[in-house]
PDB file of C-alpha atoms in Angstrom:
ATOM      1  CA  UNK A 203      59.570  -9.848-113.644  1.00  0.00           C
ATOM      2  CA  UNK A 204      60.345 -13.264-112.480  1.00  0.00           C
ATOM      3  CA  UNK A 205      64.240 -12.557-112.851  1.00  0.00           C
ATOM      4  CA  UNK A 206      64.821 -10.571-110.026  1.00  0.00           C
ATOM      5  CA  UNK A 207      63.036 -13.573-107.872  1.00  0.00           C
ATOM      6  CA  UNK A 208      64.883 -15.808-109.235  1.00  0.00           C
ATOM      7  CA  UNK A 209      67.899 -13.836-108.386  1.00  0.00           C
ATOM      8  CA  UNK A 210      66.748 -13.029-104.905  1.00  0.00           C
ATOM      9  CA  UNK A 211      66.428 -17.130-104.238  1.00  0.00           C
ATOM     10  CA  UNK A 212      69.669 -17.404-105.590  1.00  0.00           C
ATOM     11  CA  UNK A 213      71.307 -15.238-102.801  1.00  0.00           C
ATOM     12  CA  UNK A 214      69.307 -16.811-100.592  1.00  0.00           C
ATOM     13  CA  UNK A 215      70.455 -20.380-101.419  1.00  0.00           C
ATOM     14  CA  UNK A 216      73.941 -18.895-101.700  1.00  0.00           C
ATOM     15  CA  UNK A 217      74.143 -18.052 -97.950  1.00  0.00           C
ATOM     16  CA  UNK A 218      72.565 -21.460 -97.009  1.00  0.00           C
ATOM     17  CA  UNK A 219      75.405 -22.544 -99.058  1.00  0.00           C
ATOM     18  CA  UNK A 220      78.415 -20.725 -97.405  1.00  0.00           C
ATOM     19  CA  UNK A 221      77.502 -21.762 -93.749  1.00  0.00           C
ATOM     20  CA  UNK A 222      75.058 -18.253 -92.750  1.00  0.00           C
ATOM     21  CA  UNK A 223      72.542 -19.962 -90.390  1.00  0.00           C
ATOM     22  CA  UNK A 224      68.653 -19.425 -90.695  1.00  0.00           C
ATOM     23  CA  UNK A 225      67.754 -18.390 -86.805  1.00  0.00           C
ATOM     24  CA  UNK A 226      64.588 -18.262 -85.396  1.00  0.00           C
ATOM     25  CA  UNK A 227      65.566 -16.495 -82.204  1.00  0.00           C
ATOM     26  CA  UNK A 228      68.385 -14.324 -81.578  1.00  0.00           C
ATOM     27  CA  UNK A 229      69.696 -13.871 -78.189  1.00  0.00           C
ATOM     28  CA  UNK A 230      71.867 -10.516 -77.602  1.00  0.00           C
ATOM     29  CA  UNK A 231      74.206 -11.501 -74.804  1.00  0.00           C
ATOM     30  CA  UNK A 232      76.163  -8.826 -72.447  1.00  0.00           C
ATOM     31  CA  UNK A 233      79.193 -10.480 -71.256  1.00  0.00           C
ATOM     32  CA  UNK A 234      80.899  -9.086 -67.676  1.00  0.00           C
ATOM     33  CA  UNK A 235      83.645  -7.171 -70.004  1.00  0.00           C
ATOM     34  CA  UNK A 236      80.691  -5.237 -71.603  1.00  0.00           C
ATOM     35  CA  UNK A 237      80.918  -7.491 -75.011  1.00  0.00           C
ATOM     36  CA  UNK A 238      77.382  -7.498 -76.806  1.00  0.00           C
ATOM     37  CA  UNK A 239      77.597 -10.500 -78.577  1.00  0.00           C
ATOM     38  CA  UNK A 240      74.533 -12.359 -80.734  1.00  0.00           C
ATOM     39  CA  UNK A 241      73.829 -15.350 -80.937  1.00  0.00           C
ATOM     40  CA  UNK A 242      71.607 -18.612 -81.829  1.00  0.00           C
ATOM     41  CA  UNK A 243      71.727 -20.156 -78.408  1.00  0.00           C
ATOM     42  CA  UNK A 244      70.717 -18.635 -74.900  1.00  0.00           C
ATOM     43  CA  UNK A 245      72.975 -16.907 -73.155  1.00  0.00           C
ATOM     44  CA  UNK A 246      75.856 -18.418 -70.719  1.00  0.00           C
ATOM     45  CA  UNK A 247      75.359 -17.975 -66.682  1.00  0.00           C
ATOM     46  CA  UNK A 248      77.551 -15.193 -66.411  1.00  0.00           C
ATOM     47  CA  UNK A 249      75.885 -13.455 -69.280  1.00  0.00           C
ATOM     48  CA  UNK A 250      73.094 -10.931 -69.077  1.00  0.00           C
ATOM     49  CA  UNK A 251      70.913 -10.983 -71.464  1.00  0.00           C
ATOM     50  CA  UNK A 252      68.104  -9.355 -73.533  1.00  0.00           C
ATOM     51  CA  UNK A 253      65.420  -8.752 -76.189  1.00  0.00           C
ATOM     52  CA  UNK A 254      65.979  -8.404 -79.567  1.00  0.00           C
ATOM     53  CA  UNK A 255      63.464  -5.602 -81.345  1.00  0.00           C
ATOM     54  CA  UNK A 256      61.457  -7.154 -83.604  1.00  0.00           C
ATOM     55  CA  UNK A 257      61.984 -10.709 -82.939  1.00  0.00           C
ATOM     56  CA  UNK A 258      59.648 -12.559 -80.717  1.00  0.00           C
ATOM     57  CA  UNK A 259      61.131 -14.055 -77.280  1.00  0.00           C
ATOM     58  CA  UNK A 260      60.149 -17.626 -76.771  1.00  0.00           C
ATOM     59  CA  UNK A 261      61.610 -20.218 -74.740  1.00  0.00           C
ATOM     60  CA  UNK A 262      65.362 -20.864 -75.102  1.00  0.00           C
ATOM     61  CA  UNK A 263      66.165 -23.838 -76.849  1.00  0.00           C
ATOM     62  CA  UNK A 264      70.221 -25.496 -76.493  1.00  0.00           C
ATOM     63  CA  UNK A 265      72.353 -25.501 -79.281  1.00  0.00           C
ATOM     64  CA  UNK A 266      73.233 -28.886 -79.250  1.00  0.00           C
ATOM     65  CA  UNK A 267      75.480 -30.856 -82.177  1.00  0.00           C
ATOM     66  CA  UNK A 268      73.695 -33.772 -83.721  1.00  0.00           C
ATOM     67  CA  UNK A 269      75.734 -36.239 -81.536  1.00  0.00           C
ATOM     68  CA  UNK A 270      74.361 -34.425 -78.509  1.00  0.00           C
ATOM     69  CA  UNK A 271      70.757 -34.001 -79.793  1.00  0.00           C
ATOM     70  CA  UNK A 272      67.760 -35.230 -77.460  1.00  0.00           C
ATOM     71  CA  UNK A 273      65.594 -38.154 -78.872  1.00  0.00           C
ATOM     72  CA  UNK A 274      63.165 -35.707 -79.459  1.00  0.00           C
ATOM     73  CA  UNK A 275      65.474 -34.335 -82.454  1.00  0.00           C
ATOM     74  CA  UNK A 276      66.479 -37.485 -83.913  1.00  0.00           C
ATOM     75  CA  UNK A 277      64.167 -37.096 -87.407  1.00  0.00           C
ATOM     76  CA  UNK A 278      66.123 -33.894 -87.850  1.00  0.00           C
ATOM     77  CA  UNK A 279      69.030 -34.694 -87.366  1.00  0.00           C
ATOM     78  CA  UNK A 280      69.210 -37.003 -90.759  1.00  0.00           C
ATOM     79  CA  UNK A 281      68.277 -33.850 -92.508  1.00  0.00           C
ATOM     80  CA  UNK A 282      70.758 -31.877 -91.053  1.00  0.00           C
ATOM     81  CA  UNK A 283      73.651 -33.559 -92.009  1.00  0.00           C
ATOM     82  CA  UNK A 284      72.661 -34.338 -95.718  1.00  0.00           C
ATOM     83  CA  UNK A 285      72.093 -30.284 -95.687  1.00  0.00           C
ATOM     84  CA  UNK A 286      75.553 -30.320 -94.201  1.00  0.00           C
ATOM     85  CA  UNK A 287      76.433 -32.373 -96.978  1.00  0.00           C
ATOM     86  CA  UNK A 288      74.988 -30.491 -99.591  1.00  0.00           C
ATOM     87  CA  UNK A 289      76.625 -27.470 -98.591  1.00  0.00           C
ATOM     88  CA  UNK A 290      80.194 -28.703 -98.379  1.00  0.00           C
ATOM     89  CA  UNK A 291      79.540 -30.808-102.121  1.00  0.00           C
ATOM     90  CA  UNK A 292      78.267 -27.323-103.184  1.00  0.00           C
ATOM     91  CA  UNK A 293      80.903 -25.139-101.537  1.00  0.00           C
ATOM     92  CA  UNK A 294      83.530 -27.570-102.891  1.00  0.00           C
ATOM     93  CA  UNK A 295      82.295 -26.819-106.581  1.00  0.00           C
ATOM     94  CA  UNK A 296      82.936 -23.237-106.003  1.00  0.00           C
ATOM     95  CA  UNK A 297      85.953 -21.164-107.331  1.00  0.00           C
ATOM     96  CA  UNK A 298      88.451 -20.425-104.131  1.00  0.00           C
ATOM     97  CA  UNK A 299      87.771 -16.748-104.900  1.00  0.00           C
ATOM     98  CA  UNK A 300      83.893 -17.325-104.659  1.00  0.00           C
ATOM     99  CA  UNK A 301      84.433 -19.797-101.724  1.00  0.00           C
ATOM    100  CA  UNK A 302      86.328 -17.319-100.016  1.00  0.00           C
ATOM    101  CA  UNK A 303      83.413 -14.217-100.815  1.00  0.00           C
ATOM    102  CA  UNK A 304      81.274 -16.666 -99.665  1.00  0.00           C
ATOM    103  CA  UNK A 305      83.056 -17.375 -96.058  1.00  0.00           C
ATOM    104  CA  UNK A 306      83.389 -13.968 -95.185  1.00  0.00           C
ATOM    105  CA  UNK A 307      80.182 -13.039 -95.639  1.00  0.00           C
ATOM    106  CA  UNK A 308      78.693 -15.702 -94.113  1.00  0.00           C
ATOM    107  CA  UNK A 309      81.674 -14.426 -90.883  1.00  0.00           C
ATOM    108  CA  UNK A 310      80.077 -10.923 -91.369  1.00  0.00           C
ATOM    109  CA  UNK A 311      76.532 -12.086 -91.016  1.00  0.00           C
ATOM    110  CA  UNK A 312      76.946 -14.279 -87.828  1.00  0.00           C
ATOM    111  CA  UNK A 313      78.596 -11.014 -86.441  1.00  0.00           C
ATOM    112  CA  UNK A 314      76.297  -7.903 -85.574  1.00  0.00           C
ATOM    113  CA  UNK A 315      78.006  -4.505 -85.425  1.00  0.00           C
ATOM    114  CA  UNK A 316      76.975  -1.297 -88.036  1.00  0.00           C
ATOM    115  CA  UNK A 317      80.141  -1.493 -89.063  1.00  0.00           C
ATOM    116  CA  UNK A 318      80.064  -5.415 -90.549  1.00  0.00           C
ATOM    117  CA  UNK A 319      76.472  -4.281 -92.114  1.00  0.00           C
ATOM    118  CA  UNK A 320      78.556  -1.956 -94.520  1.00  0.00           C
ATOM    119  CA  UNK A 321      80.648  -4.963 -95.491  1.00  0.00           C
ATOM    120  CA  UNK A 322      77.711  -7.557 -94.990  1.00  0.00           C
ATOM    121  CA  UNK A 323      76.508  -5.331 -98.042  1.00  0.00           C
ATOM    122  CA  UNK A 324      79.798  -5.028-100.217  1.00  0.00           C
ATOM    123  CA  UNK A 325      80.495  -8.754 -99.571  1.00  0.00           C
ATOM    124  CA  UNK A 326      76.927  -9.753-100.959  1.00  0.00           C
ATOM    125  CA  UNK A 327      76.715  -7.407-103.498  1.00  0.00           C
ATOM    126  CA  UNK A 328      80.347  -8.197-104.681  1.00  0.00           C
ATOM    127  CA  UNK A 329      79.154 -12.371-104.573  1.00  0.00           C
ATOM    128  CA  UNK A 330      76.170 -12.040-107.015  1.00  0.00           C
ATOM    129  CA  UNK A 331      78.497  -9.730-109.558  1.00  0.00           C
ATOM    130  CA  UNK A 332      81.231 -12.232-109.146  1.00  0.00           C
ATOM    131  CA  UNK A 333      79.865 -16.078-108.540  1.00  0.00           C
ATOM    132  CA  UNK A 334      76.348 -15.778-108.896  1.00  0.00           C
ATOM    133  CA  UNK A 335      76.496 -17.308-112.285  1.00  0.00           C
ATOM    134  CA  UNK A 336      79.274 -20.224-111.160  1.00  0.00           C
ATOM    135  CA  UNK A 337      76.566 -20.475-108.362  1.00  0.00           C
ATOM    136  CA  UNK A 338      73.018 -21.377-109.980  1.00  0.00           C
ATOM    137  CA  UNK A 339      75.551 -23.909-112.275  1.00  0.00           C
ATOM    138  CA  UNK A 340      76.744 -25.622-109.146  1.00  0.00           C
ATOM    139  CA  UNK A 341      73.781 -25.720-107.877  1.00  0.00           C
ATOM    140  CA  UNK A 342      71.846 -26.987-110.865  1.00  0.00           C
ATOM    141  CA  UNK A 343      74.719 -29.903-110.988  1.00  0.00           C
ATOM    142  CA  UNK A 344      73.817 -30.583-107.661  1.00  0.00           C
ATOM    143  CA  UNK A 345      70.008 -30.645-108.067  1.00  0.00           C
ATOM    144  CA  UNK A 346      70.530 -33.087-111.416  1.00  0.00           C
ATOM    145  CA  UNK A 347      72.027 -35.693-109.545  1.00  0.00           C
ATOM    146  CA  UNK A 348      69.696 -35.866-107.594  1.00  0.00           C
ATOM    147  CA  UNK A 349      68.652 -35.799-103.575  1.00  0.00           C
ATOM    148  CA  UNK A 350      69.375 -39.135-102.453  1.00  0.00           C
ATOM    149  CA  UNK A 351      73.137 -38.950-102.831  1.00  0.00           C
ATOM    150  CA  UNK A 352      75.282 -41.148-100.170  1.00  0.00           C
ATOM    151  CA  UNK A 353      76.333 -38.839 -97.328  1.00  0.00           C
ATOM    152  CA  UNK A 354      80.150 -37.802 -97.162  1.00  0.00           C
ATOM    153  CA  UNK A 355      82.064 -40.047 -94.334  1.00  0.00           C
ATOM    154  CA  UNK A 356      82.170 -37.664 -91.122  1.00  0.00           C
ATOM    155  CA  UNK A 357      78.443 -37.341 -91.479  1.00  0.00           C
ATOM    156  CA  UNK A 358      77.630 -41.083 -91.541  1.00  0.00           C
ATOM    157  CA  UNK A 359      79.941 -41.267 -88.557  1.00  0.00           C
ATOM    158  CA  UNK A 360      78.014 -38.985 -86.913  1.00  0.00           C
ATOM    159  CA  UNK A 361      75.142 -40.081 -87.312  1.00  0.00           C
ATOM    160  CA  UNK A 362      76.124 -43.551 -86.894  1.00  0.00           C
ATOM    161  CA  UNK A 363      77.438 -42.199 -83.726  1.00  0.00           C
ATOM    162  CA  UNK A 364      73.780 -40.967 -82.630  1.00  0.00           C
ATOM    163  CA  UNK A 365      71.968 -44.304 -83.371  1.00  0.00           C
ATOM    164  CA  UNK A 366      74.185 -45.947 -81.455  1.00  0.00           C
ATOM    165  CA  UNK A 367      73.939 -43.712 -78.152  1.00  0.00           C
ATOM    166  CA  UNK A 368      70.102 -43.563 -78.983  1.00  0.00           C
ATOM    167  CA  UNK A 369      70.071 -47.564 -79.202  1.00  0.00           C
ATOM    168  CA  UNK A 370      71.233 -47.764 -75.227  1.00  0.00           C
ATOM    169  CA  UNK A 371      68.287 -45.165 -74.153  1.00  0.00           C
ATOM    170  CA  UNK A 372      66.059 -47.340 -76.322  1.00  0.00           C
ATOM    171  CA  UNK A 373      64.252 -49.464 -73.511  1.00  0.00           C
ATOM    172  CA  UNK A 374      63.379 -45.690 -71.912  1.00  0.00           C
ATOM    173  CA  UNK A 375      62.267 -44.044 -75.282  1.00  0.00           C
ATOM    174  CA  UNK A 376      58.484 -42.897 -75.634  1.00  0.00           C
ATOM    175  CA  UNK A 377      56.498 -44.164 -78.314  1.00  0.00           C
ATOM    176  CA  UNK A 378      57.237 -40.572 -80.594  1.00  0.00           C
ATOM    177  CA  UNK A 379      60.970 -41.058 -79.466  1.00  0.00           C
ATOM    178  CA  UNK A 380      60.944 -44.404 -80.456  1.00  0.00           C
ATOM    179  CA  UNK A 381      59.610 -43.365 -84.149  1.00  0.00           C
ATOM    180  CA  UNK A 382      62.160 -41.159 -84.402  1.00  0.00           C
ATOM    181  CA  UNK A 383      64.671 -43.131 -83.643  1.00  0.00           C
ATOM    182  CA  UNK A 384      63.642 -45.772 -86.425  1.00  0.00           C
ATOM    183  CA  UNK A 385      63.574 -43.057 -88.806  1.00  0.00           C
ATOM    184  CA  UNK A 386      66.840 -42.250 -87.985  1.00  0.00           C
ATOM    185  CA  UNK A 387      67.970 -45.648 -88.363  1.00  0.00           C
ATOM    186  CA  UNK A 388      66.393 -46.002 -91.797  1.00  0.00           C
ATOM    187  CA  UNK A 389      67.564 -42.804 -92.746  1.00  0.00           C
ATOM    188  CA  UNK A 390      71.085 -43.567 -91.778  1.00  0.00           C
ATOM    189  CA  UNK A 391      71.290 -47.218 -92.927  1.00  0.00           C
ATOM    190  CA  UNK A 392      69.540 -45.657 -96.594  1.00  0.00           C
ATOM    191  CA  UNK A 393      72.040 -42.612 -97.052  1.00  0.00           C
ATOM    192  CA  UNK A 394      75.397 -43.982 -95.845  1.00  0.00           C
ATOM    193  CA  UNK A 395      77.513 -46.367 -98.076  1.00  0.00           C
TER     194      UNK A 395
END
């Protein structure tokens, strides 16, 4: 009973893997041209926009890089990029054939039509026949070495990057901003090389 769990976790690591973002809010955008397009960030000015059923509005939060993130972000944005990391190590470790299943589903999931849910559906189900095995041993590799592996170079520069635009705002910081920002720095200092 526990295998098809298992499995299911697998998938779901599998698209965290291949790029497929976790959203908490989904904002369907109507462009002047009549394009409905989805998305993880409010809409642009000259967008309409509106509800998704069955997700929950709440206020609209910017999609910002971590280069552009407010102070208020700066304990996440450590995380993100060793997750970034992660993903590329992992997605490196793939076969190009499961690489490539893996892109273009994570292409047909960002998209919404009916007609990308029929190949959202052939993609996945063709990625667990395929590379779900060359999957949970990358992934185990990746686990055994452990989670405190230097970061990859662009995302030390990036985050180097943010510490040093957060150091000039320093002086205006709140206390809470201020903690972040040293967590940041230790983060940085502890995971690049």
């Amino acid at each position: 009973m526990a295998m098809p769990f298992f499995r299911i976790g697998l998938v779901a690591a599998g698209l965290l893997v291949f790029g497929v973002p976790a959203q908490a809010e989904v904002y369907k955008c109507k462009g002047a041209d009549g394009k409905v397009v989805f998305s993880d960030h409010a809409c642009a000015a000259d967008q309409t926009s509106s509800s998704v059923p069955g997700i929950t509005k709440s206020a609209p939060k910017a999609s910002v890089s971590p280069d552009q993130a407010p102070d208020s972000s700066l304990a996440s944005a450590a995380h993100d990029a060793k997750q970034s990391a992660l993903n590329r190590r992992i997605s490196a470790g793939m076969s190009p054939e499961c690489r490539s299943i893996g892109e273009q589903l994570g292409q047909t999931l960002r998209h919404d039509s009916t007609a990308e849910l029929a190949d959202s559906k052939r993609l996945l189900n063709e990625f667990q026949q395929r590379c779900m095995t060359e999957f949970a041993k990358v992934w185990k590799a990746e686990q055994a070495r452990g989670a405190n592996l230097p970061l990859d170079l662009a995302s030390c520069r990036q985050l180097r990057q943010l510490v040093d635009k957060s150091r000039a705002r320093l002086a205006k910081m709140t206390d809470k901003e201020k903690m972040d920002y040293a967590k940041l720095n230790n983060e940085v200092s502890v995971a690049c090389p």
